Every structure is written in C-alpha cells, then in structure tokens.
mmCIF file of C-alpha atoms in Angstrom:
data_model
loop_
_atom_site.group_PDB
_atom_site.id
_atom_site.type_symbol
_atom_site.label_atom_id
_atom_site.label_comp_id
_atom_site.label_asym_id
_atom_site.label_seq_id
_atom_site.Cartn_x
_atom_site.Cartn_y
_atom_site.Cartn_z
ATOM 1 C CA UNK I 14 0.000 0.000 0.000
ATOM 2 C CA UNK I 15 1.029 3.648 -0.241
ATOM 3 C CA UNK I 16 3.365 5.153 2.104
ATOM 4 C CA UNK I 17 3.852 9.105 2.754
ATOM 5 C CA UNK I 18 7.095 10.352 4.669
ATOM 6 C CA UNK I 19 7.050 14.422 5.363
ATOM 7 C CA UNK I 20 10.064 15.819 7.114
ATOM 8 C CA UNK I 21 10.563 17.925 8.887
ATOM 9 C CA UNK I 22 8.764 16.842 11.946
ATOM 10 C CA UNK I 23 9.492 20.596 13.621
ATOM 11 C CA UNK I 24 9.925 24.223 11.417
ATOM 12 C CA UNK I 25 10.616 27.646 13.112
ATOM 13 C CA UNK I 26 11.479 30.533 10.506
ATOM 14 C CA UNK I 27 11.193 34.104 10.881
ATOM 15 C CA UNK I 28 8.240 35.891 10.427
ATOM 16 C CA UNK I 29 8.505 36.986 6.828
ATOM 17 C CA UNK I 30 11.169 34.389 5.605
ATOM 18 C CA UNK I 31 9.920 31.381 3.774
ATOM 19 C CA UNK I 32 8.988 27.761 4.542
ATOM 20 C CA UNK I 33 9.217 24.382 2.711
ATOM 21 C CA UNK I 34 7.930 21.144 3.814
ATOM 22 C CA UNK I 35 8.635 17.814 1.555
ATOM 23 C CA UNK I 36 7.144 14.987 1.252
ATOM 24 C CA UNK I 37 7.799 11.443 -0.502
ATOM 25 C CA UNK I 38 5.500 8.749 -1.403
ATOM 26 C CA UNK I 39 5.747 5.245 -2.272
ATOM 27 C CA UNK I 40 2.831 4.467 -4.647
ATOM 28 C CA UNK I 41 3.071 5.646 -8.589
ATOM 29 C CA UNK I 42 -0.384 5.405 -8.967
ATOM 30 C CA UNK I 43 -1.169 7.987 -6.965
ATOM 31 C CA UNK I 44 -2.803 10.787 -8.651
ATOM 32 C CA UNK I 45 -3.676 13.313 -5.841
ATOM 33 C CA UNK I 46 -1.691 15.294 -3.186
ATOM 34 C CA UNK I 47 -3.401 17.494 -0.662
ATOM 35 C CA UNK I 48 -2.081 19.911 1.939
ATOM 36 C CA UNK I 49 -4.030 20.036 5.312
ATOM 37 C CA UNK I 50 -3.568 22.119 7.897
ATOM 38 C CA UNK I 51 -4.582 21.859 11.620
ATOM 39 C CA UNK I 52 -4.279 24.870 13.946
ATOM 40 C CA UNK I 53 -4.051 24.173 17.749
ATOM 41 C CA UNK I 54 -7.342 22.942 18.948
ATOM 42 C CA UNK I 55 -9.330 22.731 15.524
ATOM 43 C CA UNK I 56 -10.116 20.654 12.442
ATOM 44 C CA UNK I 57 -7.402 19.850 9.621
ATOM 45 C CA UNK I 58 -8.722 21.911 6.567
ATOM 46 C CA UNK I 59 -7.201 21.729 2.831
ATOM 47 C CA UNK I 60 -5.351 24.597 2.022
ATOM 48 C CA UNK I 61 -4.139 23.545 -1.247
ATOM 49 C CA UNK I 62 -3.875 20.280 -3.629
ATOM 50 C CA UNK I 63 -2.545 19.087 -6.846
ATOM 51 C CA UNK I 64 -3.312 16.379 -8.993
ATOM 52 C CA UNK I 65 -0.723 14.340 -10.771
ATOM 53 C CA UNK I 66 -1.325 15.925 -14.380
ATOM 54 C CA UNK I 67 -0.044 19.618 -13.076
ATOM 55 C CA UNK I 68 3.579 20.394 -12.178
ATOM 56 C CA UNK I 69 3.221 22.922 -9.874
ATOM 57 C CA UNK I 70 -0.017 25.287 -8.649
ATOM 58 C CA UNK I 71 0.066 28.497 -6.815
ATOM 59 C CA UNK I 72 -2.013 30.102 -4.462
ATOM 60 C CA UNK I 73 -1.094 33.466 -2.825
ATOM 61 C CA UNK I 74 1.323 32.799 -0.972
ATOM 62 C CA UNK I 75 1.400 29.111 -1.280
ATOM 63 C CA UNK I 76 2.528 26.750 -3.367
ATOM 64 C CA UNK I 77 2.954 22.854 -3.541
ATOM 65 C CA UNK I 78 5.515 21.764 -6.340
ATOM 66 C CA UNK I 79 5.303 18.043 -7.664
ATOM 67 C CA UNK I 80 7.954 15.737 -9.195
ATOM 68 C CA UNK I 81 6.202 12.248 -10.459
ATOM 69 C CA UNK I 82 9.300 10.538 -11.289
ATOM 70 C CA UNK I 83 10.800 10.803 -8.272
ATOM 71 C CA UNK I 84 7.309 11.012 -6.394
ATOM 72 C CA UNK I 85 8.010 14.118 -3.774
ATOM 73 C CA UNK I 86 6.172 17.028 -3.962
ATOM 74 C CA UNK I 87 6.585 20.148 -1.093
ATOM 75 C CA UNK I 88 4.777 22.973 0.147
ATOM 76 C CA UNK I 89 6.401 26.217 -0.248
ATOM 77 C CA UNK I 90 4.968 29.262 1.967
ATOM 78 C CA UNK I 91 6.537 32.684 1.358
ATOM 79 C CA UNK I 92 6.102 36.019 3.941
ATOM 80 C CA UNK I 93 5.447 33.881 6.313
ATOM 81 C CA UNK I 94 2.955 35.482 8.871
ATOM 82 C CA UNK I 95 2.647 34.306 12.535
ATOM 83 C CA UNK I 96 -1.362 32.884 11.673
ATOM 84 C CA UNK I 97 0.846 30.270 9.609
ATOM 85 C CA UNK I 98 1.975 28.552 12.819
ATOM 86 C CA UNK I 99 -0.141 25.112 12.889
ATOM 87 C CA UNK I 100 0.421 21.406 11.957
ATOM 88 C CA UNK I 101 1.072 21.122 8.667
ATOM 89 C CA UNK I 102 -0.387 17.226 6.855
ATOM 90 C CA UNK I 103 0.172 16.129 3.100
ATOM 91 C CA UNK I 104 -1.191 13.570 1.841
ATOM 92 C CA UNK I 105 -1.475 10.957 -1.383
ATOM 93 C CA UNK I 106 -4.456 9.162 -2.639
ATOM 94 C CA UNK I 107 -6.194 7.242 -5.513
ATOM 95 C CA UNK I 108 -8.635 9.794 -7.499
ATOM 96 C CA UNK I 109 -11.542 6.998 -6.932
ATOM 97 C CA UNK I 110 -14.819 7.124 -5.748
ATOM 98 C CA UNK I 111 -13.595 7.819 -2.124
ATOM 99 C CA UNK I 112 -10.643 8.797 -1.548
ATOM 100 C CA UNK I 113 -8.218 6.683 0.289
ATOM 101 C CA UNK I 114 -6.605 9.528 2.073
ATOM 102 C CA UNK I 115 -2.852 8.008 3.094
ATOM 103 C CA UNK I 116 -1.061 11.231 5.588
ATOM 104 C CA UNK I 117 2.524 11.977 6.097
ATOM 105 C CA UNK I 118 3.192 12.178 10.096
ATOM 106 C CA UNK I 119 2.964 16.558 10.426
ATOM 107 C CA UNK I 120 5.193 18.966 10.388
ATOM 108 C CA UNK I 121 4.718 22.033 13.366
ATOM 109 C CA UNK I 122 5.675 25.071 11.929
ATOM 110 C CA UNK I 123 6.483 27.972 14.311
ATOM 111 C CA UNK I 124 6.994 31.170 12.645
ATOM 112 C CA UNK I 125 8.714 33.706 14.474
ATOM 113 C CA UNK I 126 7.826 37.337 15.280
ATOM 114 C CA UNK O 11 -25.161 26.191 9.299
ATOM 115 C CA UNK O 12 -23.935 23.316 7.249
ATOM 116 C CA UNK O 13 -21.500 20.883 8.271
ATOM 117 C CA UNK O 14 -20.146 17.925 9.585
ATOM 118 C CA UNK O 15 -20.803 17.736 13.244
ATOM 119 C CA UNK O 16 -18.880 15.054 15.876
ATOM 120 C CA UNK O 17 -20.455 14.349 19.790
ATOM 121 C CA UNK O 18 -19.203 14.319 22.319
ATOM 122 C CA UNK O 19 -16.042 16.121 22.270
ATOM 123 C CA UNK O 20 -14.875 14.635 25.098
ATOM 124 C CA UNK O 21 -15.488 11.178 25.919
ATOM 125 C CA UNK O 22 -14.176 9.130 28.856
ATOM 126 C CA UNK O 23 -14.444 5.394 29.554
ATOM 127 C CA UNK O 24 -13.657 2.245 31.582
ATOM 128 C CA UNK O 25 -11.341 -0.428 29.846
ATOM 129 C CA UNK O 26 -13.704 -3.055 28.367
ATOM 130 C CA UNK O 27 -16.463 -0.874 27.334
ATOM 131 C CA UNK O 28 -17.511 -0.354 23.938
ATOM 132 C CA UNK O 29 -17.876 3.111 22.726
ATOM 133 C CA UNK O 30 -20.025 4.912 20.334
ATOM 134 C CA UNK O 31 -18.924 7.832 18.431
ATOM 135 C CA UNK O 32 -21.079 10.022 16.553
ATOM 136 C CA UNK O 33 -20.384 11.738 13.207
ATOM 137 C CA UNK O 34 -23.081 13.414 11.282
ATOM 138 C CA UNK O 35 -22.854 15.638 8.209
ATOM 139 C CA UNK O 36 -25.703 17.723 6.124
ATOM 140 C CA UNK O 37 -23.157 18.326 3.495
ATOM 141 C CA UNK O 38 -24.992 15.944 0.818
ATOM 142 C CA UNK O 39 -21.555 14.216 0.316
ATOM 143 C CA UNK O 40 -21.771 10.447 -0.104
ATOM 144 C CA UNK O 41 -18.537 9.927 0.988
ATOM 145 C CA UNK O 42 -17.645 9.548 4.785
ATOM 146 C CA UNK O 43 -14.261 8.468 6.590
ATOM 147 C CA UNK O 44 -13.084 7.645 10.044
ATOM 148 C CA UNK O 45 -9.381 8.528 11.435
ATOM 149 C CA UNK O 46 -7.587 8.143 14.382
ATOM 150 C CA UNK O 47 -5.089 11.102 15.135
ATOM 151 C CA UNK O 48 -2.013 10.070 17.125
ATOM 152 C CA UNK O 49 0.801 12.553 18.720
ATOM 153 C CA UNK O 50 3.099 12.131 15.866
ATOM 154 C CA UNK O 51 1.564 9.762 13.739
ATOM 155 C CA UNK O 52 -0.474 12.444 11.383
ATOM 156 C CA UNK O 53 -4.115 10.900 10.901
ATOM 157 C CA UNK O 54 -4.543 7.133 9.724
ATOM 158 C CA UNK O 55 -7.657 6.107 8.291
ATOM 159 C CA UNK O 56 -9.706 3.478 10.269
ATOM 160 C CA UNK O 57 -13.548 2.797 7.758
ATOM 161 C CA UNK O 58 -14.481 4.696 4.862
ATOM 162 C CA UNK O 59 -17.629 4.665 3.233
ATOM 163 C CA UNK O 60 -18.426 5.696 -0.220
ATOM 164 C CA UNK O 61 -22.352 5.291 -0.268
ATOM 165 C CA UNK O 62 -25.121 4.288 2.733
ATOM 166 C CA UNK O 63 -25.205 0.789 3.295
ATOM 167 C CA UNK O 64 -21.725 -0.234 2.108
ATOM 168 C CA UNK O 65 -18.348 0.541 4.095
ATOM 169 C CA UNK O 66 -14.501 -0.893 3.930
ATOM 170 C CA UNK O 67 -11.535 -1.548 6.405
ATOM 171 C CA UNK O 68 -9.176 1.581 6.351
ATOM 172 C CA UNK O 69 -5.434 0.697 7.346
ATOM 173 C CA UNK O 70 -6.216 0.391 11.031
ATOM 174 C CA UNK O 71 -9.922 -1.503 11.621
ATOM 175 C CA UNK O 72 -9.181 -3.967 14.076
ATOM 176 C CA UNK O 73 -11.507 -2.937 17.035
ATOM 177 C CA UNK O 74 -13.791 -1.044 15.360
ATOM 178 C CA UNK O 75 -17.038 -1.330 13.748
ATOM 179 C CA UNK O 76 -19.149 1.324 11.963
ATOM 180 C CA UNK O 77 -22.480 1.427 9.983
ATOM 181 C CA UNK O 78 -24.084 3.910 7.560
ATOM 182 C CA UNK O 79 -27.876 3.408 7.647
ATOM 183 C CA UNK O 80 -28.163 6.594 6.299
ATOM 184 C CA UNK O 81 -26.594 9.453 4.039
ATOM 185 C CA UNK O 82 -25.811 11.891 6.944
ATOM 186 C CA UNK O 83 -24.585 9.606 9.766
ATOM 187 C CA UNK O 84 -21.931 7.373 10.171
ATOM 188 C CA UNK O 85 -21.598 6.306 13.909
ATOM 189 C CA UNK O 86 -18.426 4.484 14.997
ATOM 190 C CA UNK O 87 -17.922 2.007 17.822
ATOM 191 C CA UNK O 88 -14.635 1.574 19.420
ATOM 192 C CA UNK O 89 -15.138 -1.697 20.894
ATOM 193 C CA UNK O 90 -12.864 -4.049 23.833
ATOM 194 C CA UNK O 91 -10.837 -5.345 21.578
ATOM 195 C CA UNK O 92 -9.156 -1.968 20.498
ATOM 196 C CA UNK O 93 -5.902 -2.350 22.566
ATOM 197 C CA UNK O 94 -5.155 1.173 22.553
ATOM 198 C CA UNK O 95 -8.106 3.653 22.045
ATOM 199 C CA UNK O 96 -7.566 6.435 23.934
ATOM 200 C CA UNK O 97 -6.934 9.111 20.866
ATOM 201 C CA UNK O 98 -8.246 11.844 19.362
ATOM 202 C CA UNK O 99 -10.885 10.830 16.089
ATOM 203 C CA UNK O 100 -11.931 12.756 13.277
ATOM 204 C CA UNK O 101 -14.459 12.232 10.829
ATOM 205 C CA UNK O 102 -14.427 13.735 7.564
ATOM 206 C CA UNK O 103 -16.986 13.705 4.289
ATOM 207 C CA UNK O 104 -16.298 14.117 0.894
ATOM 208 C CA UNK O 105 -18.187 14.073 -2.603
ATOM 209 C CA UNK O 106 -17.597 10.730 -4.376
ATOM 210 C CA UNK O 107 -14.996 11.912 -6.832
ATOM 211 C CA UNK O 108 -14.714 11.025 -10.545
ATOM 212 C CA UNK O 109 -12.585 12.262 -13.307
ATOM 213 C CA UNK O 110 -14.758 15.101 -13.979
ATOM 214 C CA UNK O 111 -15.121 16.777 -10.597
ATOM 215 C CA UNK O 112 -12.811 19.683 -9.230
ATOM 216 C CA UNK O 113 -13.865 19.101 -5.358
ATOM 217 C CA UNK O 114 -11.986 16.478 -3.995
ATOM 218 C CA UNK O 115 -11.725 18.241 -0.211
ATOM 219 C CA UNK O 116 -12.408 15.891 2.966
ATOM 220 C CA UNK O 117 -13.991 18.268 5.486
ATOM 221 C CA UNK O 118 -13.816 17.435 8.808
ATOM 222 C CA UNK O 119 -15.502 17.541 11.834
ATOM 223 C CA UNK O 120 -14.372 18.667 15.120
ATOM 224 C CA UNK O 121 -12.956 15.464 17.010
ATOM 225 C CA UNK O 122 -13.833 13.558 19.405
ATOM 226 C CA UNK O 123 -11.116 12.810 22.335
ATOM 227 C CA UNK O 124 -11.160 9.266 23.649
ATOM 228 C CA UNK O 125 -9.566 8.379 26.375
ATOM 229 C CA UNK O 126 -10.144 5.190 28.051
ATOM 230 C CA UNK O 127 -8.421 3.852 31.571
#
C-alpha cells in the first residue's frame, strides 16, 4: 500500500522568511496530493492540492511543487505570517470514488515574530 | 449552518467498554471516513464509506465497527478489543470523486477525544 514520509517533523522561521515542507511517497499510482492544515485545537482543513497531471499550482502565498518521477512534492509558503503557525499534513491518494486519504506524520511550523 | 458535526467532544471510559462515536454531516456528500489522530503519527484512516449501506476496512480496523444506515450519519464504535483507544478521532466527508469533478476536499468535523483507563 502507499506510504507518505514528510520531514521535517518541527519548522521555526522568521516571520517573513519562507517555509518548505517535503514529502515522498511510495505508490506511482497515486494521482492526488493534498495539503491540510490543523491549527491548535481545531479541524485539519485543505489549504491547497494538486493532482498528478499539473507540475506545480500556486495560491497566494502558497505553493505545492510536484515531481512524479521521483514522487516528492513540497509545500512552499513565502512572507510567512505568525497565523501560519499550525500542523502542517500532506497527503497521497487514488482519485476513486472515495478517496483513500494516506497522511505523512505533520510537520509544526512555528513562525517567528 | 452546514456541516459535519462530531459528539461528544470529550469522551471518557472504563477499559472493556464499547464506545459509540457520533459523526453526522448535512453536506450531501456520499462519501464519509473515520481517522484516528495520534501525537506524531499524522491521521490514519480506520472505515471509509463511499455510499449508505456499504463501508470498507481503512489501514487500522481492528476494534472497530461502523455502519451507515443513512446518508448523513456514520456512527463508529470503538469496541474491547481496540488495545489502545484512547486518541483523538476525526471524521471527515467528501463528494464521491470522478474524473470530472474539481472538489476532492475531505472536510472534517471537530474530534472527538477518547480516552479510556
């Protein structure tokens, strides 16, 4: 079955500087990647995906970045402001019916004032 | 207010009692899933369900049971034989994807927190 490693575990940057979180995953069939995140106390919610026919998609000031043959793909998040501090999931699935949801182990991001 | 809802959010029980957890959603998806949420572990998926009456084993369904007698609800029971319940569980909903459709976002609930001793 699929397996999804994420590293780093822990992130602290300065407020303003960038962040990037990678992830690898085990499965080529895989066809989408989603980015969750969960702040302190609350529910994960998507903040940005890609499916496995796109390269790279952009969204403010996020971005996730894909490579299929060597099956990573990494969130990038530039200014980083201090609401960016949470618990930061991807993910891989199957684009099938339901989705089979398979999530890397988190990465805390701290940003920095 | 739509949603997907999850009761109680706290939950505490004796070792050797089975558990209900409740999970409803008025989100018209036909998709539902169960995780468990470990310090560490990121979120690992325990049933799914892709339309009422029908539901598969996640990676991690030993000791658990669920049902979906209807679109909006699909309960879960963490039962004795779970060796190690006490977690925090999410349930999350989703439209049945297809090749066609952009919407492929789980939404999920609040948690419950389990802890047994």
């Amino acid at each position: 079955g699929e397996n999804v490693e994420q590293h780093p575990s822990t992130l602290s940057v300065q407020e303003g500087d960038s962040a990037v979180i990678k992830c690898t995953y085990s499965d080529s069939a895989s066809n989408y990647f989603p980015w969750y995140k969960q702040e302190l106390g609350k529910r994960p919610q998507l903040i940005i995906d890609i499916r496995s026919n796109v390269g790279e998609k952009k969204d403010q000031r996020i971005a996730v970045t894909l490579n299929k043959t060597a099956k990573h793909f990494s969130l990038h998040i530039t200014e980083t402001q201090p609401e960016d501090s949470a618990v930061y999931f991807c993910a891989a699935s199957k684009l099938q019916g339901a989705q089979k949801l398979v999530f890397g182990q988190g990465t805390r991001l701290t940003i920095n004032p | 207010d739509g949603g997907i809802t999850q009761s109680p959010k706290y939950l505490f029980r004796k070792e050797g009692q089975n558990v209900t957890l409740s999970c409803e959603q008025n989100l018209n998806h036909d998709a539902m899933y169960w995780y468990r949420q470990d310090p560490g572990q990121g979120l690992r998926l325990i049933y799914y369900s892709q339309i009422v009456n029908d539901f598969q084993k996640g990676d991690i369904a030993e000791g658990y049971s669920v049902s979906r007698e209807k679109k909006e609800s699909f309960p879960l029971t963490v039962t004795s034989a779970q060796k190690n319940p006490t977690a925090f569980y999410l349930c999350a909903s989703s439209i049945r994807t297809s090749g066609a459709r952009r919407d492929y976002e789980q939404y999920f609930g609040p948690g419950t927190r389990l802890t047994v001793t």
